[in-house]
mmCIF file of C-alpha atoms in Angstrom:
data_model
loop_
_atom_site.group_PDB
_atom_site.id
_atom_site.type_symbol
_atom_site.label_atom_id
_atom_site.label_comp_id
_atom_site.label_asym_id
_atom_site.label_seq_id
_atom_site.Cartn_x
_atom_site.Cartn_y
_atom_site.Cartn_z
ATOM 1 C CA UNK A 1 78.700 61.647 84.609
ATOM 2 C CA UNK A 2 80.153 64.293 86.674
ATOM 3 C CA UNK A 3 81.157 67.933 85.003
ATOM 4 C CA UNK A 4 82.982 70.420 87.050
ATOM 5 C CA UNK A 5 82.589 74.214 85.836
ATOM 6 C CA UNK A 6 84.443 77.067 87.306
ATOM 7 C CA UNK A 7 81.968 79.677 88.276
ATOM 8 C CA UNK A 8 82.526 82.573 86.317
ATOM 9 C CA UNK A 9 80.940 85.692 84.454
ATOM 10 C CA UNK A 10 80.606 85.640 80.676
ATOM 11 C CA UNK A 11 84.072 87.211 79.471
ATOM 12 C CA UNK A 12 85.521 87.207 76.297
ATOM 13 C CA UNK A 13 88.097 89.314 74.126
ATOM 14 C CA UNK A 14 86.538 91.504 71.117
ATOM 15 C CA UNK A 15 89.746 90.057 69.328
ATOM 16 C CA UNK A 16 91.280 87.050 70.898
ATOM 17 C CA UNK A 17 94.362 87.652 68.525
ATOM 18 C CA UNK A 18 95.532 90.516 70.308
ATOM 19 C CA UNK A 19 97.631 90.574 73.529
ATOM 20 C CA UNK A 20 95.151 93.320 75.167
ATOM 21 C CA UNK A 21 91.530 93.718 73.911
ATOM 22 C CA UNK A 22 88.377 95.176 74.833
ATOM 23 C CA UNK A 23 85.554 92.533 76.063
ATOM 24 C CA UNK A 24 82.656 91.984 74.036
ATOM 25 C CA UNK A 25 80.914 93.034 77.123
ATOM 26 C CA UNK A 26 82.578 94.087 80.359
ATOM 27 C CA UNK A 27 81.842 92.997 84.082
ATOM 28 C CA UNK A 28 79.765 95.787 85.471
ATOM 29 C CA UNK A 29 79.096 96.071 89.178
ATOM 30 C CA UNK A 30 77.102 98.928 90.735
ATOM 31 C CA UNK A 31 77.613 100.305 94.294
ATOM 32 C CA UNK A 32 74.649 101.264 96.505
ATOM 33 C CA UNK A 33 74.250 105.021 96.358
ATOM 34 C CA UNK A 34 73.207 105.005 100.015
ATOM 35 C CA UNK A 35 76.971 104.457 101.356
ATOM 36 C CA UNK A 36 78.485 107.733 103.259
ATOM 37 C CA UNK A 37 81.362 109.399 102.092
ATOM 38 C CA UNK A 38 84.382 108.519 102.920
ATOM 39 C CA UNK A 39 83.475 104.974 102.906
ATOM 40 C CA UNK A 40 81.967 105.304 99.395
ATOM 41 C CA UNK A 41 84.945 106.412 97.756
ATOM 42 C CA UNK A 42 86.868 103.571 99.617
ATOM 43 C CA UNK A 43 84.672 101.048 98.329
ATOM 44 C CA UNK A 44 84.750 102.123 94.920
ATOM 45 C CA UNK A 45 88.520 102.211 94.964
ATOM 46 C CA UNK A 46 88.865 98.774 95.818
ATOM 47 C CA UNK A 47 86.168 97.131 93.638
ATOM 48 C CA UNK A 48 88.501 98.783 90.804
ATOM 49 C CA UNK A 49 91.327 96.892 92.159
ATOM 50 C CA UNK A 50 89.972 94.040 89.854
ATOM 51 C CA UNK A 51 90.277 95.657 86.530
ATOM 52 C CA UNK A 52 94.178 95.401 87.405
ATOM 53 C CA UNK A 53 93.708 91.730 87.624
ATOM 54 C CA UNK A 54 91.966 91.652 84.164
ATOM 55 C CA UNK A 55 94.346 93.782 82.633
ATOM 56 C CA UNK A 56 96.976 91.166 83.462
ATOM 57 C CA UNK A 57 94.811 88.507 81.801
ATOM 58 C CA UNK A 58 94.730 90.624 78.420
ATOM 59 C CA UNK A 59 91.744 92.619 79.245
ATOM 60 C CA UNK A 60 91.314 96.362 78.601
ATOM 61 C CA UNK A 61 88.388 98.116 80.616
ATOM 62 C CA UNK A 62 86.910 94.693 81.518
ATOM 63 C CA UNK A 63 85.897 95.317 85.010
ATOM 64 C CA UNK A 64 83.782 98.810 85.592
ATOM 65 C CA UNK A 65 82.306 100.077 88.890
ATOM 66 C CA UNK A 66 79.666 102.342 88.838
ATOM 67 C CA UNK A 67 77.133 104.012 91.141
ATOM 68 C CA UNK A 68 73.542 102.285 91.235
ATOM 69 C CA UNK A 69 71.309 104.439 89.500
ATOM 70 C CA UNK A 70 68.300 105.876 91.409
ATOM 71 C CA UNK A 71 65.350 104.189 89.584
ATOM 72 C CA UNK A 72 67.124 100.921 89.378
ATOM 73 C CA UNK A 73 66.321 97.729 91.808
ATOM 74 C CA UNK A 74 69.402 96.347 93.544
ATOM 75 C CA UNK A 75 67.517 92.684 93.481
ATOM 76 C CA UNK A 76 66.971 93.293 89.888
ATOM 77 C CA UNK A 77 69.283 90.167 88.385
ATOM 78 C CA UNK A 78 70.489 92.277 85.457
ATOM 79 C CA UNK A 79 72.814 94.184 87.980
ATOM 80 C CA UNK A 80 75.712 93.126 90.078
ATOM 81 C CA UNK A 81 75.408 94.807 93.380
ATOM 82 C CA UNK A 82 77.821 96.329 96.249
ATOM 83 C CA UNK A 83 75.052 96.674 98.830
ATOM 84 C CA UNK A 84 75.467 98.605 102.313
ATOM 85 C CA UNK A 85 73.451 97.456 105.182
ATOM 86 C CA UNK A 86 73.150 98.119 108.965
ATOM 87 C CA UNK A 87 73.089 95.916 111.754
ATOM 88 C CA UNK A 88 72.758 96.222 115.529
ATOM 89 C CA UNK A 89 75.783 94.154 116.198
ATOM 90 C CA UNK A 90 79.055 93.164 114.053
ATOM 91 C CA UNK A 91 78.172 90.651 111.473
ATOM 92 C CA UNK A 92 79.785 89.313 108.252
ATOM 93 C CA UNK A 93 80.115 90.625 105.132
ATOM 94 C CA UNK A 94 78.938 88.261 102.074
ATOM 95 C CA UNK A 95 79.958 87.873 98.462
ATOM 96 C CA UNK A 96 77.234 85.847 96.874
ATOM 97 C CA UNK A 97 76.050 84.798 93.521
ATOM 98 C CA UNK A 98 73.573 83.449 91.064
ATOM 99 C CA UNK A 99 74.931 80.910 88.818
ATOM 100 C CA UNK A 100 73.456 78.932 85.973
ATOM 101 C CA UNK A 101 73.856 75.278 87.333
ATOM 102 C CA UNK A 102 74.211 73.941 83.706
ATOM 103 C CA UNK A 103 77.240 76.215 82.579
ATOM 104 C CA UNK A 104 78.755 77.811 85.650
ATOM 105 C CA UNK A 105 78.065 81.078 84.547
ATOM 106 C CA UNK A 106 77.541 84.038 86.956
ATOM 107 C CA UNK A 107 74.469 85.655 86.271
ATOM 108 C CA UNK A 108 74.533 87.977 89.188
ATOM 109 C CA UNK A 109 77.029 88.872 91.679
ATOM 110 C CA UNK A 110 75.554 90.315 94.976
ATOM 111 C CA UNK A 111 77.921 91.942 97.722
ATOM 112 C CA UNK A 112 76.616 92.502 101.173
ATOM 113 C CA UNK A 113 78.993 94.795 103.287
ATOM 114 C CA UNK A 114 77.932 95.405 106.898
ATOM 115 C CA UNK A 115 78.232 99.198 107.994
ATOM 116 C CA UNK A 116 79.806 98.244 111.613
ATOM 117 C CA UNK A 117 82.897 97.128 110.077
ATOM 118 C CA UNK A 118 84.238 100.262 109.723
ATOM 119 C CA UNK A 119 83.677 101.249 113.597
ATOM 120 C CA UNK A 120 85.581 97.592 114.368
ATOM 121 C CA UNK A 121 88.458 98.767 112.210
ATOM 122 C CA UNK A 122 88.454 102.349 114.158
ATOM 123 C CA UNK A 123 87.900 100.857 117.496
ATOM 124 C CA UNK A 124 91.026 98.728 117.193
ATOM 125 C CA UNK A 125 93.476 101.250 115.626
ATOM 126 C CA UNK A 126 92.360 103.703 118.483
ATOM 127 C CA UNK A 127 93.114 101.013 121.025
ATOM 128 C CA UNK A 128 96.550 100.455 119.480
ATOM 129 C CA UNK A 129 97.580 104.253 119.033
ATOM 130 C CA UNK A 130 96.160 106.223 121.968
ATOM 131 C CA UNK A 131 95.818 109.010 119.212
ATOM 132 C CA UNK A 132 94.140 111.726 121.571
ATOM 133 C CA UNK A 133 97.216 112.942 123.202
ATOM 134 C CA UNK A 134 98.958 113.500 119.986
ATOM 135 C CA UNK A 135 96.334 115.658 118.086
ATOM 136 C CA UNK A 136 94.430 115.327 114.901
ATOM 137 C CA UNK A 137 97.153 114.137 112.397
ATOM 138 C CA UNK A 138 97.392 110.529 114.368
ATOM 139 C CA UNK A 139 93.745 110.355 114.044
ATOM 140 C CA UNK A 140 93.801 110.737 110.657
ATOM 141 C CA UNK A 141 96.229 107.852 110.238
ATOM 142 C CA UNK A 142 94.029 105.947 111.923
ATOM 143 C CA UNK A 143 91.301 106.769 109.688
ATOM 144 C CA UNK A 144 93.328 105.744 106.769
ATOM 145 C CA UNK A 145 94.187 102.604 108.303
ATOM 146 C CA UNK A 146 90.283 101.625 108.546
ATOM 147 C CA UNK A 147 89.562 102.983 105.158
ATOM 148 C CA UNK A 148 92.172 101.009 103.494
ATOM 149 C CA UNK A 149 90.478 97.615 105.401
ATOM 150 C CA UNK A 150 87.474 99.106 103.370
ATOM 151 C CA UNK A 151 89.242 98.659 100.214
ATOM 152 C CA UNK A 152 90.481 95.593 101.083
ATOM 153 C CA UNK A 153 87.143 94.219 102.293
ATOM 154 C CA UNK A 154 85.386 95.494 99.151
ATOM 155 C CA UNK A 155 87.725 93.579 96.862
ATOM 156 C CA UNK A 156 87.580 90.359 98.809
ATOM 157 C CA UNK A 157 83.614 90.395 98.714
ATOM 158 C CA UNK A 158 83.617 90.833 94.978
ATOM 159 C CA UNK A 159 86.283 88.208 94.508
ATOM 160 C CA UNK A 160 83.856 86.072 95.925
ATOM 161 C CA UNK A 161 81.238 86.922 93.571
ATOM 162 C CA UNK A 162 83.516 86.304 90.404
ATOM 163 C CA UNK A 163 83.927 82.849 91.503
ATOM 164 C CA UNK A 164 87.039 83.095 93.826
ATOM 165 C CA UNK A 165 87.712 81.215 97.149
ATOM 166 C CA UNK A 166 89.278 82.199 100.185
ATOM 167 C CA UNK A 167 93.150 81.428 100.359
ATOM 168 C CA UNK A 168 94.309 81.127 103.587
ATOM 169 C CA UNK A 169 97.951 80.567 102.777
ATOM 170 C CA UNK A 170 98.186 83.935 100.914
ATOM 171 C CA UNK A 171 99.740 85.758 103.915
ATOM 172 C CA UNK A 172 102.738 83.859 104.233
ATOM 173 C CA UNK A 173 103.519 85.129 100.889
ATOM 174 C CA UNK A 174 103.805 88.796 101.655
ATOM 175 C CA UNK A 175 100.171 89.043 101.504
ATOM 176 C CA UNK A 176 99.568 87.586 98.041
ATOM 177 C CA UNK A 177 95.585 87.852 97.782
ATOM 178 C CA UNK A 178 92.748 89.894 99.018
ATOM 179 C CA UNK A 179 91.226 86.370 99.414
ATOM 180 C CA UNK A 180 92.673 86.100 102.601
ATOM 181 C CA UNK A 181 91.512 87.589 105.850
ATOM 182 C CA UNK A 182 94.160 90.258 106.708
ATOM 183 C CA UNK A 183 95.141 90.991 110.178
ATOM 184 C CA UNK A 184 96.466 94.568 110.945
ATOM 185 C CA UNK A 185 99.843 94.687 110.476
ATOM 186 C CA UNK A 186 101.179 97.225 113.115
ATOM 187 C CA UNK A 187 105.089 97.906 113.459
ATOM 188 C CA UNK A 188 107.202 100.429 115.403
ATOM 189 C CA UNK A 189 108.433 103.597 113.644
ATOM 190 C CA UNK A 190 111.824 105.283 114.080
ATOM 191 C CA UNK A 191 110.808 106.813 117.475
ATOM 192 C CA UNK A 192 109.862 103.606 118.800
ATOM 193 C CA UNK A 193 106.148 104.250 118.374
ATOM 194 C CA UNK A 194 103.425 102.006 116.938
ATOM 195 C CA UNK A 195 102.814 102.553 113.365
ATOM 196 C CA UNK A 196 99.676 101.533 111.604
ATOM 197 C CA UNK A 197 100.659 102.646 108.118
ATOM 198 C CA UNK A 198 101.029 99.557 106.685
ATOM 199 C CA UNK A 199 98.125 97.629 108.367
ATOM 200 C CA UNK A 200 96.304 96.509 105.104
ATOM 201 C CA UNK A 201 98.027 96.260 101.656
ATOM 202 C CA UNK A 202 96.529 98.301 99.073
ATOM 203 C CA UNK A 203 95.892 96.331 95.507
ATOM 204 C CA UNK A 204 95.646 93.296 94.043
ATOM 205 C CA UNK A 205 98.241 90.316 95.371
ATOM 206 C CA UNK A 206 99.762 87.964 92.765
ATOM 207 C CA UNK A 207 97.706 85.310 93.674
ATOM 208 C CA UNK A 208 94.417 87.321 92.599
ATOM 209 C CA UNK A 209 96.013 88.037 89.112
ATOM 210 C CA UNK A 210 96.911 84.299 88.477
ATOM 211 C CA UNK A 211 93.532 83.288 89.853
ATOM 212 C CA UNK A 212 92.280 85.696 87.170
ATOM 213 C CA UNK A 213 94.077 84.759 84.392
ATOM 214 C CA UNK A 214 93.314 80.939 84.981
ATOM 215 C CA UNK A 215 89.423 81.771 85.138
ATOM 216 C CA UNK A 216 89.095 84.338 82.626
ATOM 217 C CA UNK A 217 91.821 84.326 79.844
ATOM 218 C CA UNK A 218 90.519 83.885 76.503
ATOM 219 C CA UNK A 219 92.030 81.152 75.301
ATOM 220 C CA UNK A 220 90.799 80.929 71.656
ATOM 221 C CA UNK A 221 93.183 80.000 69.221
ATOM 222 C CA UNK A 222 95.657 78.528 71.851
ATOM 223 C CA UNK A 223 96.112 75.393 73.565
ATOM 224 C CA UNK A 224 93.972 76.031 76.829
ATOM 225 C CA UNK A 225 95.238 72.779 78.823
ATOM 226 C CA UNK A 226 98.676 73.782 78.152
ATOM 227 C CA UNK A 227 97.916 77.469 78.870
ATOM 228 C CA UNK A 228 96.407 76.499 82.251
ATOM 229 C CA UNK A 229 98.910 74.557 83.288
ATOM 230 C CA UNK A 230 101.622 77.041 82.415
ATOM 231 C CA UNK A 231 99.831 79.125 85.004
ATOM 232 C CA UNK A 232 99.816 76.349 87.611
ATOM 233 C CA UNK A 233 103.493 76.059 87.038
ATOM 234 C CA UNK A 234 104.025 79.888 87.243
ATOM 235 C CA UNK A 235 102.450 79.732 90.708
ATOM 236 C CA UNK A 236 104.676 77.041 91.853
ATOM 237 C CA UNK A 237 107.794 79.125 90.506
ATOM 238 C CA UNK A 238 106.579 82.201 92.342
ATOM 239 C CA UNK A 239 105.873 80.067 95.396
ATOM 240 C CA UNK A 240 102.083 80.901 95.735
ATOM 241 C CA UNK A 241 100.178 78.423 97.741
ATOM 242 C CA UNK A 242 96.370 77.941 97.922
ATOM 243 C CA UNK A 243 94.586 76.473 100.880
ATOM 244 C CA UNK A 244 91.046 77.098 101.621
ATOM 245 C CA UNK A 245 88.426 77.139 104.174
ATOM 246 C CA UNK A 246 88.492 73.340 104.894
ATOM 247 C CA UNK A 247 91.868 72.952 105.885
ATOM 248 C CA UNK A 248 92.399 76.390 107.602
ATOM 249 C CA UNK A 249 89.274 77.376 109.640
ATOM 250 C CA UNK A 250 90.179 74.099 112.369
ATOM 251 C CA UNK A 251 92.100 75.739 114.980
ATOM 252 C CA UNK A 252 93.273 72.105 115.464
ATOM 253 C CA UNK A 253 94.173 71.935 111.742
ATOM 254 C CA UNK A 254 97.428 70.396 110.578
ATOM 255 C CA UNK A 255 98.589 72.883 107.964
ATOM 256 C CA UNK A 256 101.404 75.164 109.006
ATOM 257 C CA UNK A 257 100.627 77.991 106.561
ATOM 258 C CA UNK A 258 96.885 77.797 106.579
ATOM 259 C CA UNK A 259 95.525 80.549 108.848
ATOM 260 C CA UNK A 260 92.981 83.090 109.205
ATOM 261 C CA UNK A 261 93.801 86.739 110.598
ATOM 262 C CA UNK A 262 97.447 86.306 110.410
ATOM 263 C CA UNK A 263 100.614 87.875 109.180
ATOM 264 C CA UNK A 264 104.171 86.830 108.230
ATOM 265 C CA UNK A 265 106.228 83.725 106.582
ATOM 266 C CA UNK A 266 107.191 82.513 110.031
ATOM 267 C CA UNK A 267 103.955 82.163 112.545
ATOM 268 C CA UNK A 268 106.207 81.679 115.439
ATOM 269 C CA UNK A 269 108.655 84.770 114.783
ATOM 270 C CA UNK A 270 105.323 86.700 113.846
ATOM 271 C CA UNK A 271 103.827 85.892 117.221
ATOM 272 C CA UNK A 272 106.658 87.215 119.053
ATOM 273 C CA UNK A 273 106.391 90.490 117.139
ATOM 274 C CA UNK A 274 102.750 90.716 117.520
ATOM 275 C CA UNK A 275 103.304 90.271 121.384
ATOM 276 C CA UNK A 276 105.763 92.990 121.385
ATOM 277 C CA UNK A 277 103.167 95.441 119.794
ATOM 278 C CA UNK A 278 100.296 94.530 122.128
ATOM 279 C CA UNK A 279 102.503 94.807 125.026
ATOM 280 C CA UNK A 280 103.288 98.620 124.116
ATOM 281 C CA UNK A 281 99.732 99.359 123.383
ATOM 282 C CA UNK A 282 98.541 97.687 126.769
ATOM 283 C CA UNK A 283 101.036 99.936 128.412
ATOM 284 C CA UNK A 284 100.060 103.230 126.784
ATOM 285 C CA UNK A 285 96.126 102.352 126.936
ATOM 286 C CA UNK A 286 94.203 104.849 129.059
ATOM 287 C CA UNK A 287 92.338 108.019 129.073
ATOM 288 C CA UNK A 288 94.135 109.278 125.668
ATOM 289 C CA UNK A 289 92.586 106.302 123.820
ATOM 290 C CA UNK A 290 89.070 108.346 123.511
ATOM 291 C CA UNK A 291 87.997 111.537 122.551
ATOM 292 C CA UNK A 292 87.127 114.167 124.695
ATOM 293 C CA UNK A 293 83.434 114.023 125.695
ATOM 294 C CA UNK A 294 83.187 110.114 124.999
ATOM 295 C CA UNK A 295 81.653 108.398 127.821
ATOM 296 C CA UNK A 296 84.692 106.467 129.857
ATOM 297 C CA UNK A 297 82.830 103.109 129.429
ATOM 298 C CA UNK A 298 84.210 102.910 125.678
ATOM 299 C CA UNK A 299 87.582 102.043 126.977
ATOM 300 C CA UNK A 300 86.132 98.974 128.264
ATOM 301 C CA UNK A 301 84.721 98.145 124.895
ATOM 302 C CA UNK A 302 88.005 99.463 123.412
ATOM 303 C CA UNK A 303 90.386 97.028 125.746
ATOM 304 C CA UNK A 304 88.604 93.695 124.277
ATOM 305 C CA UNK A 305 90.258 93.852 120.914
ATOM 306 C CA UNK A 306 93.490 95.099 122.409
ATOM 307 C CA UNK A 307 94.074 92.746 125.014
ATOM 308 C CA UNK A 308 92.941 89.603 122.480
ATOM 309 C CA UNK A 309 95.279 91.252 119.867
ATOM 310 C CA UNK A 310 97.574 88.687 119.571
ATOM 311 C CA UNK A 311 94.755 85.299 119.751
ATOM 312 C CA UNK A 312 94.953 84.601 115.883
ATOM 313 C CA UNK A 313 99.024 84.587 115.732
ATOM 314 C CA UNK A 314 98.888 82.308 118.750
ATOM 315 C CA UNK A 315 96.297 79.717 116.681
ATOM 316 C CA UNK A 316 98.725 80.202 113.664
ATOM 317 C CA UNK A 317 102.115 79.314 115.695
ATOM 318 C CA UNK A 318 100.074 76.242 117.400
ATOM 319 C CA UNK A 319 99.528 74.536 114.011
ATOM 320 C CA UNK A 320 103.309 74.159 113.515
ATOM 321 C CA UNK A 321 103.309 71.817 116.185
ATOM 322 C CA UNK A 322 102.840 68.504 114.792
ATOM 323 C CA UNK A 323 101.985 70.362 111.646
ATOM 324 C CA UNK A 324 101.988 68.545 107.983
ATOM 325 C CA UNK A 325 102.723 70.682 104.878
ATOM 326 C CA UNK A 326 100.577 69.724 101.749
ATOM 327 C CA UNK A 327 99.067 70.843 98.879
ATOM 328 C CA UNK A 328 95.931 70.247 96.763
ATOM 329 C CA UNK A 329 96.528 67.812 93.885
ATOM 330 C CA UNK A 330 94.661 66.305 90.981
ATOM 331 C CA UNK A 331 95.311 63.001 89.049
ATOM 332 C CA UNK A 332 98.000 63.378 86.476
ATOM 333 C CA UNK A 333 99.451 66.981 87.594
ATOM 334 C CA UNK A 334 102.857 65.656 87.631
ATOM 335 C CA UNK A 335 105.798 66.469 90.201
ATOM 336 C CA UNK A 336 103.962 67.493 93.852
ATOM 337 C CA UNK A 337 105.776 67.797 96.677
ATOM 338 C CA UNK A 338 103.674 65.340 98.505
ATOM 339 C CA UNK A 339 103.058 65.610 102.688
ATOM 340 C CA UNK A 340 105.921 66.817 104.713
ATOM 341 C CA UNK A 341 106.203 67.047 108.281
ATOM 342 C CA UNK A 342 107.278 70.305 109.664
ATOM 343 C CA UNK A 343 110.825 70.241 110.606
ATOM 344 C CA UNK A 344 111.787 69.611 114.194
ATOM 345 C CA UNK A 345 113.554 72.866 114.810
ATOM 346 C CA UNK A 346 110.345 75.072 113.520
ATOM 347 C CA UNK A 347 108.238 73.095 115.837
ATOM 348 C CA UNK A 348 110.486 73.720 118.527
ATOM 349 C CA UNK A 349 110.577 77.134 117.918
ATOM 350 C CA UNK A 350 106.756 77.436 118.377
ATOM 351 C CA UNK A 351 106.805 75.836 121.718
ATOM 352 C CA UNK A 352 109.778 78.151 122.717
#
């Protein structure tokens, strides 16, 4: 016999009869005390976003984030930990868990965040905006963009340790999930200058809230199957899709909305917009992209992410060509849309 469990932390209401109740025991995560400021505060703030989602699932103070006590061992299985590590080169961040295979209960969540990530975000921001011609105010805006990315990264990796998979279709629904890979959303201000103020979303997306409702709601005294079905129906009504790694990572994948590092509901239209951003940034690229006293060789390192700024949106648009739209289905689920070939006009637009 095969039984499938949703990986999840143990969480239940003190009073299941109340629409909003404190939990019997909250989920507590501990942040590495060695993280420097202002990154430390950004990680704490991003982690606390999850309490918003648990509130929507009927809990009060269910998700708590603290700084790890000095005498605590981050490898101790009793602590859910957000750990800050150093690498010589850029590397992935991870959200892993220790799970009881008999029940699916998550016994320990362990997030590992690489310190070089924020440097990459600053590098991209500096490459885009040539900030050191206009003074410190622009530089502060770029730092704010990088810290917003750190908040999002904190929430993303913690999401994995809560049992949540990537959703690479969230970007087409107005950045509906922190579990997508976000590309910086760069636009133009009223003066026609590049604007990074909306670079990364701030807070939980609709999809994240729905996932927590599905996985963590306390359905005692209710028809659990009916409640879960209602959440799925609500997802469809809100236009929320879920496509994960196996159907999104391949550059030659067929799904038209499953992409990494993209933005927008129309991949081809967003590509044209991104190319305009790239063109302006390349036109302005030069000595003002680096601080006084910085080695000129830094310009070469900075140019690479700028020159390739459009590369993921290209992959996104390519998937429209001969693309097939579909969703994950289970037997007995009811009405589903089935596989649908991408409209001819949409494919032609991607080729234009």
